Amino acid sequence: MAGEELRGTSSPKQEANRHSVQLRVNTQLHAVDLDPRTTLLDALREHLHLTGSKKGCDQGQCGACTVLVNGRRINSCLTLAVMHEGDAITTVEGLGTPDRMHPMQAAFVDHDGFQCGYCTPGQICSAVAVLDEIATGIPSHVTVDLATPIALSETEIRERMSGNICRCAAYPNIIEAIRTVAGGRP
């Protein structure tokens, strides 16, 4: 029996512990049977075959797994998939396609906001959320004045993007991509 588990089959006890979950990912509803301990990242990658979100550190420290849940960014490696039934989950695949890129995806390409590309999906999802946070007035640690609209400064962008690590150090290009998409937004 132990040998069978190593080859990919599961025991009857493991099968009994699976839960049927409805996940709305990139506007499509998916019914999946999951072990309740399955992270959202693993559900996306292993069960739904949406491999844009990357498993970097698997500890919430690198941001490679960042996705949007109900418009807010989260590290999908730190949350269980069963907790997100009914939520609107958006991965980098849901933002745009190679033929019809989201403005942030296009800006990352235009400004060479990636090098190896491993962190790029998480960086893009986080960058989209950063602009929404600023537009809706959600302050960060470096927001100077809480009584006025938040300025889209390099300091503000760097602070908000600090949870997304780029090992290739494409940070200046990422900041320019975000500024380009923001355009004249305050």
Tab-separated table of C-alpha atoms in Angstrom:
chain	number	residue	atom	x	y	z
A	1	MET	CA	0.000	0.000	0.000
A	2	ALA	CA	2.768	2.457	0.865
A	3	GLY	CA	4.377	1.773	-2.508
A	4	GLU	CA	1.122	2.555	-4.287
A	5	GLU	CA	0.862	5.920	-2.537
A	6	LEU	CA	4.356	6.788	-3.740
A	7	ARG	CA	3.301	6.029	-7.313
A	8	GLY	CA	0.448	8.542	-7.204
A	9	THR	CA	-2.569	6.559	-6.029
A	10	SER	CA	-4.281	7.593	-2.852
A	11	SER	CA	-5.547	5.545	0.018
A	12	PRO	CA	-9.276	5.153	0.769
A	13	LYS	CA	-8.806	7.404	3.808
A	14	GLN	CA	-7.341	10.159	1.617
A	15	GLU	CA	-10.222	9.815	-0.863
A	16	ALA	CA	-12.766	10.155	1.968
A	17	ASN	CA	-11.206	13.450	3.026
A	18	ARG	CA	-11.736	15.166	-0.332
A	19	HIS	CA	-14.213	18.031	-0.659
A	20	SER	CA	-16.033	19.254	-3.724
A	21	VAL	CA	-15.329	22.959	-4.204
A	22	GLN	CA	-16.628	25.434	-6.767
A	23	LEU	CA	-13.892	27.903	-7.697
A	24	ARG	CA	-14.601	30.876	-9.961
A	25	VAL	CA	-11.290	31.452	-11.706
A	26	ASN	CA	-10.890	33.982	-14.505
A	27	THR	CA	-14.706	34.265	-14.706
A	28	GLN	CA	-15.170	30.507	-15.235
A	29	LEU	CA	-16.677	28.215	-12.614
A	30	HIS	CA	-14.676	25.043	-11.904
A	31	ALA	CA	-15.859	22.129	-9.780
A	32	VAL	CA	-12.886	20.369	-8.219
A	33	ASP	CA	-12.499	17.641	-5.610
A	34	LEU	CA	-9.693	18.630	-3.281
A	35	ASP	CA	-8.015	17.551	-0.123
A	36	PRO	CA	-9.057	20.374	2.255
A	37	ARG	CA	-5.360	21.090	2.888
A	38	THR	CA	-4.738	22.015	-0.764
A	39	THR	CA	-3.474	25.562	-1.165
A	40	LEU	CA	-5.072	27.846	-3.696
A	41	LEU	CA	-1.763	27.863	-5.593
A	42	ASP	CA	-1.726	24.064	-5.862
A	43	ALA	CA	-5.399	23.981	-6.875
A	44	LEU	CA	-4.683	26.481	-9.655
A	45	ARG	CA	-1.525	24.790	-10.895
A	46	GLU	CA	-2.170	21.097	-10.303
A	47	HIS	CA	-5.949	20.794	-10.625
A	48	LEU	CA	-6.906	23.587	-13.038
A	49	HIS	CA	-3.598	23.577	-14.974
A	50	LEU	CA	-3.232	27.355	-14.750
A	51	THR	CA	0.529	27.470	-14.390
A	52	GLY	CA	1.076	31.224	-14.673
A	53	SER	CA	1.202	31.644	-10.901
A	54	LYS	CA	4.542	30.262	-9.759
A	55	LYS	CA	5.590	28.359	-6.686
A	56	GLY	CA	8.658	30.266	-5.584
A	57	CYS	CA	9.282	30.001	-1.863
A	58	ASP	CA	5.964	28.346	-0.860
A	59	GLN	CA	6.133	30.475	2.311
A	60	GLY	CA	4.602	33.787	1.208
A	61	GLN	CA	7.910	35.618	1.058
A	62	CYS	CA	8.578	36.021	-2.671
A	63	GLY	CA	5.222	36.957	-4.234
A	64	ALA	CA	5.638	34.717	-7.300
A	65	CYS	CA	2.237	33.158	-6.524
A	66	THR	CA	0.325	36.456	-6.255
A	67	VAL	CA	-3.235	36.335	-7.615
A	68	LEU	CA	-6.244	38.599	-7.226
A	69	VAL	CA	-9.149	37.442	-5.056
A	70	ASN	CA	-12.158	39.730	-5.203
A	71	GLY	CA	-9.834	42.381	-6.597
A	72	ARG	CA	-7.317	42.178	-3.742
A	73	ARG	CA	-3.910	40.603	-4.100
A	74	ILE	CA	-2.966	37.600	-2.026
A	75	ASN	CA	-0.176	35.062	-1.889
A	76	SER	CA	-1.971	31.973	-3.129
A	77	CYS	CA	0.544	29.667	-1.418
A	78	LEU	CA	-0.651	30.861	2.004
A	79	THR	CA	-4.368	30.236	1.660
A	80	LEU	CA	-6.451	27.109	1.287
A	81	ALA	CA	-8.502	26.660	-1.872
A	82	VAL	CA	-11.609	25.620	0.096
A	83	MET	CA	-11.640	29.074	1.697
A	84	HIS	CA	-12.311	30.706	-1.667
A	85	GLU	CA	-15.503	29.077	-2.803
A	86	GLY	CA	-17.651	31.836	-4.294
A	87	ASP	CA	-14.751	34.301	-4.589
A	88	ALA	CA	-13.694	35.852	-7.896
A	89	ILE	CA	-10.139	34.636	-8.464
A	90	THR	CA	-8.029	36.211	-11.208
A	91	THR	CA	-4.700	34.805	-12.302
A	92	VAL	CA	-2.296	36.322	-14.812
A	93	GLU	CA	-4.009	34.179	-17.471
A	94	GLY	CA	-7.286	35.936	-16.654
A	95	LEU	CA	-5.843	39.417	-17.108
A	96	GLY	CA	-5.085	38.953	-20.787
A	97	THR	CA	-3.779	36.698	-23.521
A	98	PRO	CA	-0.754	37.058	-25.788
A	99	ASP	CA	-3.091	38.408	-28.485
A	100	ARG	CA	-5.068	40.700	-26.155
A	101	MET	CA	-2.773	41.694	-23.307
A	102	HIS	CA	-3.880	43.610	-20.249
A	103	PRO	CA	-2.260	47.076	-20.261
A	104	MET	CA	0.018	45.995	-17.386
A	105	GLN	CA	1.181	42.921	-19.295
A	106	ALA	CA	1.897	45.073	-22.366
A	107	ALA	CA	3.770	47.628	-20.244
A	108	PHE	CA	5.950	44.896	-18.730
A	109	VAL	CA	6.854	43.796	-22.264
A	110	ASP	CA	7.418	47.376	-23.488
A	111	HIS	CA	9.613	48.296	-20.506
A	112	ASP	CA	11.370	44.916	-20.231
A	113	GLY	CA	9.929	44.498	-16.740
A	114	PHE	CA	11.165	40.919	-16.579
A	115	GLN	CA	14.339	39.005	-17.236
A	116	CYS	CA	13.991	35.321	-16.415
A	117	GLY	CA	10.216	35.830	-16.191
A	118	TYR	CA	9.644	33.557	-13.205
A	119	CYS	CA	8.320	36.296	-10.926
A	120	THR	CA	6.546	38.187	-13.706
A	121	PRO	CA	3.008	36.760	-13.301
A	122	GLY	CA	2.996	37.608	-9.588
A	123	GLN	CA	4.573	41.009	-10.265
A	124	ILE	CA	1.895	41.816	-12.856
A	125	CYS	CA	-1.012	40.751	-10.631
A	126	SER	CA	0.456	42.736	-7.749
A	127	ALA	CA	1.036	45.795	-9.953
A	128	VAL	CA	-2.593	45.753	-11.111
A	129	ALA	CA	-3.701	45.649	-7.471
A	130	VAL	CA	-1.269	48.421	-6.486
A	131	LEU	CA	-2.882	50.850	-8.912
A	132	ASP	CA	-6.340	49.906	-7.646
A	133	GLU	CA	-5.225	50.385	-4.026
A	134	ILE	CA	-3.850	53.836	-4.797
A	135	ALA	CA	-6.934	54.815	-6.814
A	136	THR	CA	-9.253	53.810	-3.971
A	137	GLY	CA	-7.160	55.618	-1.354
A	138	ILE	CA	-5.810	52.632	0.564
A	139	PRO	CA	-2.696	53.952	2.333
A	140	SER	CA	0.620	52.163	2.607
A	141	HIS	CA	3.345	52.433	5.231
A	142	VAL	CA	4.946	55.315	3.324
A	143	THR	CA	1.784	57.295	2.518
A	144	VAL	CA	2.586	60.778	3.780
A	145	ASP	CA	-0.801	62.469	4.077
A	146	LEU	CA	-3.926	60.427	4.774
A	147	ALA	CA	-6.215	63.408	4.157
A	148	THR	CA	-5.238	63.905	0.482
A	149	PRO	CA	-5.214	61.636	-2.560
A	150	ILE	CA	-2.234	59.287	-2.617
A	151	ALA	CA	0.547	60.394	-4.944
A	152	LEU	CA	1.889	57.792	-7.332
A	153	SER	CA	5.514	58.208	-6.345
A	154	GLU	CA	8.406	55.827	-6.816
A	155	THR	CA	8.568	55.429	-3.035
A	156	GLU	CA	4.868	54.499	-2.901
A	157	ILE	CA	5.248	51.957	-5.739
A	158	ARG	CA	8.388	50.410	-4.231
A	159	GLU	CA	6.740	50.022	-0.820
A	160	ARG	CA	3.610	48.436	-2.254
A	161	MET	CA	5.568	46.089	-4.523
A	162	SER	CA	8.041	45.095	-1.785
A	163	GLY	CA	6.324	41.734	-1.285
A	164	ASN	CA	7.233	40.700	-4.829
A	165	ILE	CA	10.861	39.755	-5.226
A	166	CYS	CA	12.637	39.820	-8.598
A	167	ARG	CA	15.869	37.876	-8.339
A	168	CYS	CA	17.017	39.367	-11.658
A	169	ALA	CA	16.583	42.909	-10.275
A	170	ALA	CA	14.313	44.309	-13.000
A	171	TYR	CA	12.839	46.722	-10.440
A	172	PRO	CA	13.474	49.993	-12.334
A	173	ASN	CA	11.734	48.554	-15.396
A	174	ILE	CA	8.833	47.245	-13.307
A	175	ILE	CA	8.365	50.687	-11.776
A	176	GLU	CA	8.357	52.287	-15.237
A	177	ALA	CA	5.779	49.758	-16.446
A	178	ILE	CA	3.507	50.582	-13.508
A	179	ARG	CA	3.956	54.335	-14.065
A	180	THR	CA	3.129	53.931	-17.748
A	181	VAL	CA	-0.126	52.109	-17.006
A	182	ALA	CA	-1.025	54.649	-14.350
A	183	GLY	CA	-0.488	57.446	-16.847
A	184	GLY	CA	-1.728	60.626	-15.278
A	185	ARG	CA	-3.631	58.918	-12.447
A	186	PRO	CA	-2.965	60.545	-9.077
